[in-house]
PDB file of C-alpha atoms and ligand atoms in Angstrom:
ATOM      1  CA  MET A   1    -114.825 190.656   8.636  1.00  0.00           C
ATOM      2  CA  LEU A   2    -114.099 188.668   5.492  1.00  0.00           C
ATOM      3  CA  PRO A   3    -110.733 190.174   4.593  1.00  0.00           C
ATOM      4  CA  ARG A   4    -109.494 189.476   8.125  1.00  0.00           C
ATOM      5  CA  LEU A   5    -110.501 185.800   7.905  1.00  0.00           C
ATOM      6  CA  THR A   6    -108.850 185.131   4.614  1.00  0.00           C
ATOM      7  CA  PRO A   7    -105.250 184.605   5.852  1.00  0.00           C
ATOM      8  CA  LEU A   8    -106.518 182.218   8.496  1.00  0.00           C
ATOM      9  CA  ILE A   9    -108.447 180.194   5.949  1.00  0.00           C
ATOM     10  CA  ALA A  10    -105.429 180.172   3.662  1.00  0.00           C
ATOM     11  CA  ALA A  11    -103.282 178.891   6.502  1.00  0.00           C
ATOM     12  CA  LEU A  12    -105.810 176.199   7.313  1.00  0.00           C
ATOM     13  CA  ILE A  13    -105.938 175.022   3.724  1.00  0.00           C
ATOM     14  CA  LEU A  14    -102.147 174.869   3.646  1.00  0.00           C
ATOM     15  CA  THR A  15    -102.010 172.822   6.826  1.00  0.00           C
ATOM     16  CA  VAL A  16    -104.566 170.344   5.634  1.00  0.00           C
ATOM     17  CA  SER A  17    -103.214 169.863   2.143  1.00  0.00           C
ATOM     18  CA  ALA A  18     -99.477 169.774   2.882  1.00  0.00           C
ATOM     19  CA  PRO A  19     -98.217 166.207   3.162  1.00  0.00           C
ATOM     20  CA  VAL A  20     -97.258 165.712   6.788  1.00  0.00           C
ATOM     21  CA  ALA A  21     -94.394 163.353   7.521  1.00  0.00           C
ATOM     22  CA  GLN A  22     -95.687 161.375  10.449  1.00  0.00           C
ATOM     23  CA  ALA A  23     -93.450 161.704  13.470  1.00  0.00           C
ATOM     24  CA  GLN A  24     -92.821 158.592  15.507  1.00  0.00           C
ATOM     25  CA  LEU A  25     -93.959 158.459  19.089  1.00  0.00           C
ATOM     26  CA  SER A  26     -90.844 158.519  21.260  1.00  0.00           C
ATOM     27  CA  VAL A  27     -91.093 155.940  24.022  1.00  0.00           C
ATOM     28  CA  VAL A  28     -88.617 155.211  26.807  1.00  0.00           C
ATOM     29  CA  ALA A  29     -88.908 151.855  28.621  1.00  0.00           C
ATOM     30  CA  THR A  30     -86.937 150.647  31.636  1.00  0.00           C
ATOM     31  CA  THR A  31     -86.489 146.897  31.072  1.00  0.00           C
ATOM     32  CA  GLY A  32     -85.832 145.112  27.812  1.00  0.00           C
ATOM     33  CA  MET A  33     -89.017 143.082  28.295  1.00  0.00           C
ATOM     34  CA  ILE A  34     -91.157 146.226  28.358  1.00  0.00           C
ATOM     35  CA  ALA A  35     -89.248 147.784  25.448  1.00  0.00           C
ATOM     36  CA  ASP A  36     -89.611 144.701  23.263  1.00  0.00           C
ATOM     37  CA  THR A  37     -93.312 144.361  24.018  1.00  0.00           C
ATOM     38  CA  ALA A  38     -93.868 148.055  23.244  1.00  0.00           C
ATOM     39  CA  GLN A  39     -91.954 147.648  19.990  1.00  0.00           C
ATOM     40  CA  GLU A  40     -94.074 144.657  18.948  1.00  0.00           C
ATOM     41  CA  ILE A  41     -97.282 146.545  19.659  1.00  0.00           C
ATOM     42  CA  GLY A  42     -96.064 149.959  18.479  1.00  0.00           C
ATOM     43  CA  GLY A  43     -94.455 148.764  15.252  1.00  0.00           C
ATOM     44  CA  ASP A  44     -93.250 151.554  12.950  1.00  0.00           C
ATOM     45  CA  HIS A  45     -95.182 154.202  14.842  1.00  0.00           C
ATOM     46  CA  VAL A  46     -92.846 154.195  17.812  1.00  0.00           C
ATOM     47  CA  ALA A  47     -89.156 154.904  18.415  1.00  0.00           C
ATOM     48  CA  LEU A  48     -88.128 152.890  21.463  1.00  0.00           C
ATOM     49  CA  ARG A  49     -85.309 153.551  23.882  1.00  0.00           C
ATOM     50  CA  PRO A  50     -84.718 150.810  26.467  1.00  0.00           C
ATOM     51  CA  LEU A  51     -82.755 151.999  29.514  1.00  0.00           C
ATOM     52  CA  MET A  52     -81.460 148.599  30.632  1.00  0.00           C
ATOM     53  CA  GLY A  53     -79.562 146.346  28.252  1.00  0.00           C
ATOM     54  CA  PRO A  54     -78.495 142.692  28.529  1.00  0.00           C
ATOM     55  CA  GLY A  55     -77.119 141.693  31.926  1.00  0.00           C
ATOM     56  CA  VAL A  56     -78.411 144.817  33.694  1.00  0.00           C
ATOM     57  CA  ASP A  57     -80.075 144.253  37.071  1.00  0.00           C
ATOM     58  CA  PRO A  58     -83.268 146.332  37.419  1.00  0.00           C
ATOM     59  CA  HIS A  59     -83.314 146.008  41.230  1.00  0.00           C
ATOM     60  CA  ALA A  60     -80.046 147.944  41.411  1.00  0.00           C
ATOM     61  CA  TYR A  61     -80.300 150.234  38.362  1.00  0.00           C
ATOM     62  CA  ARG A  62     -80.266 153.995  38.815  1.00  0.00           C
ATOM     63  CA  GLN A  63     -81.122 156.467  36.083  1.00  0.00           C
ATOM     64  CA  THR A  64     -78.123 158.119  34.397  1.00  0.00           C
ATOM     65  CA  ARG A  65     -78.015 161.736  33.306  1.00  0.00           C
ATOM     66  CA  SER A  66     -78.719 160.801  29.685  1.00  0.00           C
ATOM     67  CA  ASP A  67     -81.648 158.597  30.787  1.00  0.00           C
ATOM     68  CA  ILE A  68     -83.163 161.597  32.543  1.00  0.00           C
ATOM     69  CA  VAL A  69     -82.813 163.750  29.442  1.00  0.00           C
ATOM     70  CA  ALA A  70     -84.408 161.023  27.299  1.00  0.00           C
ATOM     71  CA  MET A  71     -87.289 160.565  29.733  1.00  0.00           C
ATOM     72  CA  THR A  72     -88.083 164.251  30.039  1.00  0.00           C
ATOM     73  CA  ARG A  73     -88.192 164.520  26.237  1.00  0.00           C
ATOM     74  CA  ALA A  74     -90.167 161.330  25.574  1.00  0.00           C
ATOM     75  CA  ASP A  75     -93.840 161.265  24.601  1.00  0.00           C
ATOM     76  CA  LEU A  76     -94.335 158.233  26.842  1.00  0.00           C
ATOM     77  CA  VAL A  77     -92.297 156.575  29.595  1.00  0.00           C
ATOM     78  CA  LEU A  78     -93.013 152.935  30.511  1.00  0.00           C
ATOM     79  CA  TRP A  79     -91.683 151.346  33.674  1.00  0.00           C
ATOM     80  CA  HIS A  80     -92.530 148.101  35.424  1.00  0.00           C
ATOM     81  CA  GLY A  81     -93.478 149.155  38.953  1.00  0.00           C
ATOM     82  CA  LEU A  82     -94.234 146.739  41.848  1.00  0.00           C
ATOM     83  CA  PHE A  83     -90.927 147.915  43.311  1.00  0.00           C
ATOM     84  CA  LEU A  84     -88.836 146.224  40.597  1.00  0.00           C
ATOM     85  CA  GLU A  85     -86.941 149.436  39.807  1.00  0.00           C
ATOM     86  CA  ALA A  86     -86.431 150.022  43.529  1.00  0.00           C
ATOM     87  CA  GLN A  87     -83.762 152.702  43.086  1.00  0.00           C
ATOM     88  CA  MET A  88     -85.875 154.713  40.622  1.00  0.00           C
ATOM     89  CA  GLU A  89     -89.193 154.647  42.460  1.00  0.00           C
ATOM     90  CA  ASP A  90     -88.950 158.256  43.735  1.00  0.00           C
ATOM     91  CA  PHE A  91     -87.736 159.502  40.384  1.00  0.00           C
ATOM     92  CA  PHE A  92     -90.771 158.050  38.575  1.00  0.00           C
ATOM     93  CA  GLU A  93     -93.164 159.442  41.130  1.00  0.00           C
ATOM     94  CA  ASP A  94     -91.752 162.906  40.483  1.00  0.00           C
ATOM     95  CA  LEU A  95     -91.669 162.447  36.728  1.00  0.00           C
ATOM     96  CA  ALA A  96     -95.308 161.336  36.655  1.00  0.00           C
ATOM     97  CA  ARG A  97     -96.364 164.779  37.903  1.00  0.00           C
ATOM     98  CA  SER A  98     -95.295 166.462  34.676  1.00  0.00           C
ATOM     99  CA  ARG A  99     -94.860 163.702  32.090  1.00  0.00           C
ATOM    100  CA  ASN A 100     -96.778 160.836  30.555  1.00  0.00           C
ATOM    101  CA  VAL A 101     -95.635 157.873  32.676  1.00  0.00           C
ATOM    102  CA  THR A 102     -97.161 154.386  33.008  1.00  0.00           C
ATOM    103  CA  ALA A 103     -96.172 151.572  35.405  1.00  0.00           C
ATOM    104  CA  VAL A 104     -97.173 148.629  33.224  1.00  0.00           C
ATOM    105  CA  ALA A 105     -97.274 145.848  35.833  1.00  0.00           C
ATOM    106  CA  GLU A 106     -99.214 147.753  38.481  1.00  0.00           C
ATOM    107  CA  VAL A 107    -102.537 146.963  36.766  1.00  0.00           C
ATOM    108  CA  THR A 108    -102.168 143.198  37.132  1.00  0.00           C
ATOM    109  CA  PRO A 109    -105.197 141.910  39.038  1.00  0.00           C
ATOM    110  CA  ARG A 110    -104.208 141.648  42.711  1.00  0.00           C
ATOM    111  CA  GLU A 111    -105.408 138.063  43.034  1.00  0.00           C
ATOM    112  CA  LEU A 112    -102.790 136.989  40.471  1.00  0.00           C
ATOM    113  CA  LEU A 113     -99.888 138.548  42.377  1.00  0.00           C
ATOM    114  CA  LEU A 114     -97.681 136.632  44.792  1.00  0.00           C
ATOM    115  CA  ALA A 115     -96.601 138.136  48.074  1.00  0.00           C
ATOM    116  CA  HIS A 116     -93.072 137.660  49.283  1.00  0.00           C
ATOM    117  CA  GLU A 117     -91.664 137.406  52.781  1.00  0.00           C
ATOM    118  CA  ASP A 118     -88.771 139.754  51.872  1.00  0.00           C
ATOM    119  CA  TYR A 119     -91.190 142.562  51.181  1.00  0.00           C
ATOM    120  CA  ALA A 120     -93.838 143.407  53.718  1.00  0.00           C
ATOM    121  CA  ASN A 121     -96.976 144.645  51.934  1.00  0.00           C
ATOM    122  CA  ARG A 122     -95.399 144.272  48.534  1.00  0.00           C
ATOM    123  CA  PHE A 123     -95.719 141.824  45.685  1.00  0.00           C
ATOM    124  CA  ASP A 124     -93.232 139.805  43.712  1.00  0.00           C
ATOM    125  CA  PRO A 125     -92.535 141.869  40.565  1.00  0.00           C
ATOM    126  CA  HIS A 126     -91.241 139.027  38.297  1.00  0.00           C
ATOM    127  CA  LEU A 127     -94.467 138.646  36.303  1.00  0.00           C
ATOM    128  CA  TRP A 128     -92.863 138.392  32.871  1.00  0.00           C
ATOM    129  CA  MET A 129     -91.789 134.818  33.625  1.00  0.00           C
ATOM    130  CA  VAL A 130     -95.309 133.625  32.760  1.00  0.00           C
ATOM    131  CA  PRO A 131     -96.670 134.743  29.349  1.00  0.00           C
ATOM    132  CA  GLY A 132    -100.277 134.654  30.588  1.00  0.00           C
ATOM    133  CA  LEU A 133     -99.380 137.152  33.317  1.00  0.00           C
ATOM    134  CA  TRP A 134     -97.285 139.309  31.013  1.00  0.00           C
ATOM    135  CA  ARG A 135    -100.374 139.695  28.848  1.00  0.00           C
ATOM    136  CA  HIS A 136    -101.781 142.082  31.468  1.00  0.00           C
ATOM    137  CA  ALA A 137     -98.721 144.316  31.162  1.00  0.00           C
ATOM    138  CA  ALA A 138     -98.928 144.071  27.361  1.00  0.00           C
ATOM    139  CA  MET A 139    -102.554 145.258  27.454  1.00  0.00           C
ATOM    140  CA  GLU A 140    -101.501 148.219  29.577  1.00  0.00           C
ATOM    141  CA  ILE A 141     -98.704 149.020  27.105  1.00  0.00           C
ATOM    142  CA  ARG A 142    -101.215 148.877  24.243  1.00  0.00           C
ATOM    143  CA  ASP A 143    -103.594 151.202  26.082  1.00  0.00           C
ATOM    144  CA  ALA A 144    -100.803 153.664  26.942  1.00  0.00           C
ATOM    145  CA  LEU A 145     -99.751 153.788  23.270  1.00  0.00           C
ATOM    146  CA  ILE A 146    -103.341 154.369  22.176  1.00  0.00           C
ATOM    147  CA  ALA A 147    -103.793 157.149  24.748  1.00  0.00           C
ATOM    148  CA  ALA A 148    -100.573 158.844  23.627  1.00  0.00           C
ATOM    149  CA  ASP A 149    -101.272 158.419  19.912  1.00  0.00           C
ATOM    150  CA  PRO A 150    -104.987 157.800  19.293  1.00  0.00           C
ATOM    151  CA  GLU A 151    -104.620 158.286  15.530  1.00  0.00           C
ATOM    152  CA  ASN A 152    -102.914 154.907  15.233  1.00  0.00           C
ATOM    153  CA  ALA A 153    -105.169 153.068  17.658  1.00  0.00           C
ATOM    154  CA  GLN A 154    -106.236 150.554  15.039  1.00  0.00           C
ATOM    155  CA  ASP A 155    -102.669 149.466  14.356  1.00  0.00           C
ATOM    156  CA  TYR A 156    -101.837 149.191  18.061  1.00  0.00           C
ATOM    157  CA  THR A 157    -104.911 147.059  18.625  1.00  0.00           C
ATOM    158  CA  ALA A 158    -104.126 144.766  15.691  1.00  0.00           C
ATOM    159  CA  ASN A 159    -100.440 144.413  16.637  1.00  0.00           C
ATOM    160  CA  ALA A 160    -101.421 143.626  20.220  1.00  0.00           C
ATOM    161  CA  GLU A 161    -103.705 140.819  19.028  1.00  0.00           C
ATOM    162  CA  THR A 162    -100.797 139.315  17.080  1.00  0.00           C
ATOM    163  CA  PHE A 163     -98.582 139.591  20.148  1.00  0.00           C
ATOM    164  CA  PHE A 164    -101.215 137.978  22.386  1.00  0.00           C
ATOM    165  CA  ALA A 165    -101.399 135.029  19.974  1.00  0.00           C
ATOM    166  CA  ALA A 166     -97.608 134.668  20.208  1.00  0.00           C
ATOM    167  CA  LEU A 167     -97.866 134.721  24.017  1.00  0.00           C
ATOM    168  CA  GLU A 168    -100.415 131.947  23.863  1.00  0.00           C
ATOM    169  CA  ALA A 169     -98.222 129.778  21.634  1.00  0.00           C
ATOM    170  CA  LEU A 170     -95.308 130.408  24.011  1.00  0.00           C
ATOM    171  CA  SER A 171     -97.423 129.484  26.989  1.00  0.00           C
ATOM    172  CA  ASP A 172     -98.501 126.217  25.326  1.00  0.00           C
ATOM    173  CA  TYR A 173     -94.877 125.374  24.529  1.00  0.00           C
ATOM    174  CA  ALA A 174     -93.837 126.058  28.148  1.00  0.00           C
ATOM    175  CA  THR A 175     -96.607 123.905  29.595  1.00  0.00           C
ATOM    176  CA  GLN A 176     -95.946 121.066  27.189  1.00  0.00           C
ATOM    177  CA  SER A 177     -92.130 121.049  27.614  1.00  0.00           C
ATOM    178  CA  LEU A 178     -91.996 121.450  31.370  1.00  0.00           C
ATOM    179  CA  SER A 179     -94.566 118.701  31.919  1.00  0.00           C
ATOM    180  CA  THR A 180     -91.985 116.246  30.535  1.00  0.00           C
ATOM    181  CA  VAL A 181     -89.583 116.933  33.443  1.00  0.00           C
ATOM    182  CA  PRO A 182     -89.765 113.987  35.891  1.00  0.00           C
ATOM    183  CA  GLU A 183     -91.675 115.067  38.979  1.00  0.00           C
ATOM    184  CA  ALA A 184     -88.830 114.454  41.430  1.00  0.00           C
ATOM    185  CA  GLN A 185     -86.629 116.778  39.358  1.00  0.00           C
ATOM    186  CA  ARG A 186     -89.017 119.720  39.384  1.00  0.00           C
ATOM    187  CA  VAL A 187     -86.804 121.842  41.590  1.00  0.00           C
ATOM    188  CA  LEU A 188     -85.341 125.056  40.260  1.00  0.00           C
ATOM    189  CA  VAL A 189     -82.343 126.443  42.139  1.00  0.00           C
ATOM    190  CA  THR A 190     -81.297 129.894  40.951  1.00  0.00           C
ATOM    191  CA  ALA A 191     -79.257 132.878  42.136  1.00  0.00           C
ATOM    192  CA  HIS A 192     -82.212 135.031  43.186  1.00  0.00           C
ATOM    193  CA  ASP A 193     -85.941 134.562  43.617  1.00  0.00           C
ATOM    194  CA  ALA A 194     -87.116 135.531  40.128  1.00  0.00           C
ATOM    195  CA  PHE A 195     -88.965 132.319  39.300  1.00  0.00           C
ATOM    196  CA  ASN A 196     -91.831 132.109  41.797  1.00  0.00           C
ATOM    197  CA  TYR A 197     -94.543 132.807  39.199  1.00  0.00           C
ATOM    198  CA  PHE A 198     -92.854 130.353  36.864  1.00  0.00           C
ATOM    199  CA  GLY A 199     -92.800 127.710  39.602  1.00  0.00           C
ATOM    200  CA  GLN A 200     -96.429 128.303  40.465  1.00  0.00           C
ATOM    201  CA  ALA A 201     -97.511 128.033  36.824  1.00  0.00           C
ATOM    202  CA  HIS A 202     -95.610 124.833  36.104  1.00  0.00           C
ATOM    203  CA  GLY A 203     -95.535 122.985  39.427  1.00  0.00           C
ATOM    204  CA  PHE A 204     -91.848 123.557  40.192  1.00  0.00           C
ATOM    205  CA  GLU A 205     -90.393 124.163  43.605  1.00  0.00           C
ATOM    206  CA  VAL A 206     -88.273 127.293  43.341  1.00  0.00           C
ATOM    207  CA  LEU A 207     -85.316 128.067  45.578  1.00  0.00           C
ATOM    208  CA  GLY A 208     -83.358 131.271  45.170  1.00  0.00           C
ATOM    209  CA  ILE A 209     -80.110 131.751  47.053  1.00  0.00           C
ATOM    210  CA  GLN A 210     -80.798 135.440  47.354  1.00  0.00           C
ATOM    211  CA  GLY A 211     -84.210 136.850  48.055  1.00  0.00           C
ATOM    212  CA  ILE A 212     -86.523 138.522  45.668  1.00  0.00           C
ATOM    213  CA  SER A 213     -84.317 141.551  45.240  1.00  0.00           C
ATOM    214  CA  THR A 214     -80.651 141.119  44.393  1.00  0.00           C
ATOM    215  CA  ASP A 215     -79.586 143.548  47.128  1.00  0.00           C
ATOM    216  CA  SER A 216     -80.109 141.057  49.945  1.00  0.00           C
ATOM    217  CA  GLU A 217     -76.848 139.318  50.850  1.00  0.00           C
ATOM    218  CA  ALA A 218     -77.064 135.544  50.768  1.00  0.00           C
ATOM    219  CA  GLY A 219     -75.984 134.255  54.149  1.00  0.00           C
ATOM    220  CA  LEU A 220     -73.663 131.300  54.616  1.00  0.00           C
ATOM    221  CA  SER A 221     -76.459 129.499  56.436  1.00  0.00           C
ATOM    222  CA  ARG A 222     -78.733 129.832  53.403  1.00  0.00           C
ATOM    223  CA  ILE A 223     -76.047 128.303  51.192  1.00  0.00           C
ATOM    224  CA  ALA A 224     -75.459 125.466  53.680  1.00  0.00           C
ATOM    225  CA  GLU A 225     -79.215 124.818  53.783  1.00  0.00           C
ATOM    226  CA  LEU A 226     -79.391 124.600  49.982  1.00  0.00           C
ATOM    227  CA  VAL A 227     -76.343 122.290  49.817  1.00  0.00           C
ATOM    228  CA  ASP A 228     -78.161 119.900  52.190  1.00  0.00           C
ATOM    229  CA  LEU A 229     -81.188 120.006  49.947  1.00  0.00           C
ATOM    230  CA  LEU A 230     -79.195 119.358  46.747  1.00  0.00           C
ATOM    231  CA  VAL A 231     -77.562 116.327  48.358  1.00  0.00           C
ATOM    232  CA  GLU A 232     -80.690 114.936  50.027  1.00  0.00           C
ATOM    233  CA  ARG A 233     -82.912 115.291  47.004  1.00  0.00           C
ATOM    234  CA  ASN A 234     -80.238 114.309  44.512  1.00  0.00           C
ATOM    235  CA  ILE A 235     -80.693 117.445  42.418  1.00  0.00           C
ATOM    236  CA  ALA A 236     -78.333 117.384  39.462  1.00  0.00           C
ATOM    237  CA  ALA A 237     -78.471 120.930  38.099  1.00  0.00           C
ATOM    238  CA  VAL A 238     -78.643 124.516  39.301  1.00  0.00           C
ATOM    239  CA  PHE A 239     -78.887 127.640  37.159  1.00  0.00           C
ATOM    240  CA  VAL A 240     -77.015 130.913  36.787  1.00  0.00           C
ATOM    241  CA  GLU A 241     -78.702 134.141  35.709  1.00  0.00           C
ATOM    242  CA  SER A 242     -77.471 136.612  33.124  1.00  0.00           C
ATOM    243  CA  SER A 243     -78.103 139.642  35.348  1.00  0.00           C
ATOM    244  CA  VAL A 244     -76.826 138.270  38.689  1.00  0.00           C
ATOM    245  CA  SER A 245     -73.283 137.289  39.751  1.00  0.00           C
ATOM    246  CA  ASP A 246     -72.675 133.515  39.690  1.00  0.00           C
ATOM    247  CA  ARG A 247     -70.576 133.644  42.873  1.00  0.00           C
ATOM    248  CA  ASN A 248     -73.241 132.092  45.117  1.00  0.00           C
ATOM    249  CA  ILE A 249     -74.186 129.406  42.619  1.00  0.00           C
ATOM    250  CA  ARG A 250     -70.533 128.373  42.418  1.00  0.00           C
ATOM    251  CA  ALA A 251     -70.350 128.229  46.229  1.00  0.00           C
ATOM    252  CA  LEU A 252     -73.338 125.857  46.141  1.00  0.00           C
ATOM    253  CA  ILE A 253     -71.705 123.575  43.596  1.00  0.00           C
ATOM    254  CA  GLU A 254     -68.464 123.490  45.614  1.00  0.00           C
ATOM    255  CA  GLY A 255     -70.379 122.799  48.810  1.00  0.00           C
ATOM    256  CA  ALA A 256     -72.195 119.876  47.209  1.00  0.00           C
ATOM    257  CA  ALA A 257     -68.933 118.538  45.703  1.00  0.00           C
ATOM    258  CA  ALA A 258     -67.333 118.575  49.174  1.00  0.00           C
ATOM    259  CA  ARG A 259     -70.165 116.263  50.238  1.00  0.00           C
ATOM    260  CA  GLY A 260     -69.516 113.974  47.264  1.00  0.00           C
ATOM    261  CA  HIS A 261     -72.543 115.127  45.246  1.00  0.00           C
ATOM    262  CA  ALA A 262     -71.905 116.360  41.716  1.00  0.00           C
ATOM    263  CA  VAL A 263     -74.095 119.264  40.645  1.00  0.00           C
ATOM    264  CA  GLU A 264     -73.690 120.951  37.315  1.00  0.00           C
ATOM    265  CA  ILE A 265     -74.715 124.320  35.981  1.00  0.00           C
ATOM    266  CA  GLY A 266     -77.831 123.539  33.970  1.00  0.00           C
ATOM    267  CA  GLY A 267     -77.385 126.697  31.935  1.00  0.00           C
ATOM    268  CA  GLU A 268     -77.737 130.458  32.074  1.00  0.00           C
ATOM    269  CA  LEU A 269     -81.253 131.789  32.449  1.00  0.00           C
ATOM    270  CA  TYR A 270     -82.550 135.219  31.531  1.00  0.00           C
ATOM    271  CA  SER A 271     -84.241 136.313  34.711  1.00  0.00           C
ATOM    272  CA  ASP A 272     -84.411 140.121  34.874  1.00  0.00           C
ATOM    273  CA  ALA A 273     -82.811 141.033  31.533  1.00  0.00           C
ATOM    274  CA  MET A 274     -82.998 139.644  27.999  1.00  0.00           C
ATOM    275  CA  GLY A 275     -80.189 138.432  25.709  1.00  0.00           C
ATOM    276  CA  ASP A 276     -78.230 140.446  23.147  1.00  0.00           C
ATOM    277  CA  PRO A 277     -80.137 142.746  20.786  1.00  0.00           C
ATOM    278  CA  GLY A 278     -80.599 141.225  17.342  1.00  0.00           C
ATOM    279  CA  THR A 279     -80.789 137.646  18.686  1.00  0.00           C
ATOM    280  CA  HIS A 280     -83.914 135.594  19.415  1.00  0.00           C
ATOM    281  CA  GLU A 281     -82.909 135.608  23.108  1.00  0.00           C
ATOM    282  CA  GLY A 282     -82.884 139.395  22.910  1.00  0.00           C
ATOM    283  CA  THR A 283     -86.687 139.397  22.542  1.00  0.00           C
ATOM    284  CA  TYR A 284     -89.299 138.717  25.196  1.00  0.00           C
ATOM    285  CA  ILE A 285     -90.584 135.600  23.391  1.00  0.00           C
ATOM    286  CA  GLY A 286     -87.012 134.372  22.855  1.00  0.00           C
ATOM    287  CA  MET A 287     -85.950 134.846  26.470  1.00  0.00           C
ATOM    288  CA  ILE A 288     -88.828 132.730  27.763  1.00  0.00           C
ATOM    289  CA  ASP A 289     -88.345 130.166  24.984  1.00  0.00           C
ATOM    290  CA  HIS A 290     -84.690 129.947  26.085  1.00  0.00           C
ATOM    291  CA  ASN A 291     -85.494 129.582  29.796  1.00  0.00           C
ATOM    292  CA  VAL A 292     -88.142 126.917  29.230  1.00  0.00           C
ATOM    293  CA  THR A 293     -85.935 124.946  26.854  1.00  0.00           C
ATOM    294  CA  VAL A 294     -82.818 125.114  29.054  1.00  0.00           C
ATOM    295  CA  ILE A 295     -84.687 124.187  32.250  1.00  0.00           C
ATOM    296  CA  THR A 296     -86.562 121.325  30.590  1.00  0.00           C
ATOM    297  CA  ARG A 297     -83.448 119.782  29.081  1.00  0.00           C
ATOM    298  CA  ALA A 298     -81.207 120.250  32.132  1.00  0.00           C
ATOM    299  CA  LEU A 299     -83.719 118.593  34.451  1.00  0.00           C
ATOM    300  CA  GLY A 300     -84.324 115.533  32.323  1.00  0.00           C
ATOM    301  CA  GLY A 301     -87.330 116.573  30.262  1.00  0.00           C
ATOM    302  CA  GLU A 302     -87.750 116.708  26.516  1.00  0.00           C
ATOM    303  CA  ALA A 303     -87.587 119.870  24.427  1.00  0.00           C
ATOM    304  CA  PRO A 304     -86.011 120.605  21.037  1.00  0.00           C
ATOM    305  CA  GLU A 305     -82.404 121.824  21.420  1.00  0.00           C
ATOM    306  CA  ARG A 306     -83.156 125.018  19.476  1.00  0.00           C
ATOM    307  CA  GLY A 307     -86.434 125.658  21.251  1.00  0.00           C
ATOM    308  CA  MET A 308     -90.026 126.335  20.310  1.00  0.00           C
ATOM    309  CA  SER A 309     -89.377 127.511  16.776  1.00  0.00           C
ATOM    310  CA  GLY A 310     -85.785 126.400  16.159  1.00  0.00           C
ATOM    311  CA  ARG A 311     -84.459 129.922  16.689  1.00  0.00           C
ATOM    312  CA  LEU A 312     -82.415 129.581  19.876  1.00  0.00           C
ATOM    313  CA  SER A 313     -78.646 129.969  19.576  1.00  0.00           C
ATOM    314  CA  ALA A 314     -76.839 126.655  19.297  1.00  0.00           C
ATOM    315  CA  GLY A 315     -74.876 125.283  22.222  1.00  0.00           C
ATOM    316  CA  MET A 316     -76.796 126.981  25.022  1.00  0.00           C
TER     317      MET A 316
HETATM  318 ZN1  LIG B   1     -85.255 140.026  40.094  1.00  0.00          ZN
END
């Protein structure tokens, strides 16, 4: 017996004593918001690949051939769910049969979700607009990382705590800034219905020209209805979105001008995609900081021009 065991023992000793270069966990994420959150929590242990960059609309996005290759090779695939990635729904269902796939927003407690008339039996997916709601997705991301790579659980837990603290600071900044907007001005007119959670959290009325998904065509009657409202309520600013065409917003402004009411573009908001990589706006925290700051200032409230921590790009 002994002589036969020896090579095995030798091999075991070699394995244990050889310095092992730790491989990173390869993670693919659909939206930038998920990718950035996973990067914050994963730190150096993960190699992230976001599928959708700045300006990309997740309601319309379809996986490319290279996305499919990346996802079938990844250790972990993170997507949003709640019908946000409507064109990829079937693909993820299939992928989940053989790969490690997590829909990070699906775990949000049902009582926190908003229904929407556009979607029978479905919920509004735009949860990232409120940091306190995004925390649920961040917890799910943390747990998925720990399940995929239990050896580094301690780091994932610690990084998540740091991220949660940043979410709390962001939430406080949002509440404080937006409460300075005069009550009559708390109306947010945007290209599509991405801001319902935001409106609920901060007491803003939210009016999207298009519905909750960008694939619904905005009718002329909807635009006419919103022009009436802008004029009647003397609303001075409407907002464009980085991931949605500004065509309808411009039609609104022209319609109001024809009625002798000047409306300006209050700024560009990051609704379903973040800003450029390498900028503050290209992070989850930065995108919300930007939105809160731009909305507050355009609607007559008070917020520092460069945002919560002075890191927003100048002239936005
Ligand atoms: Zn959307």
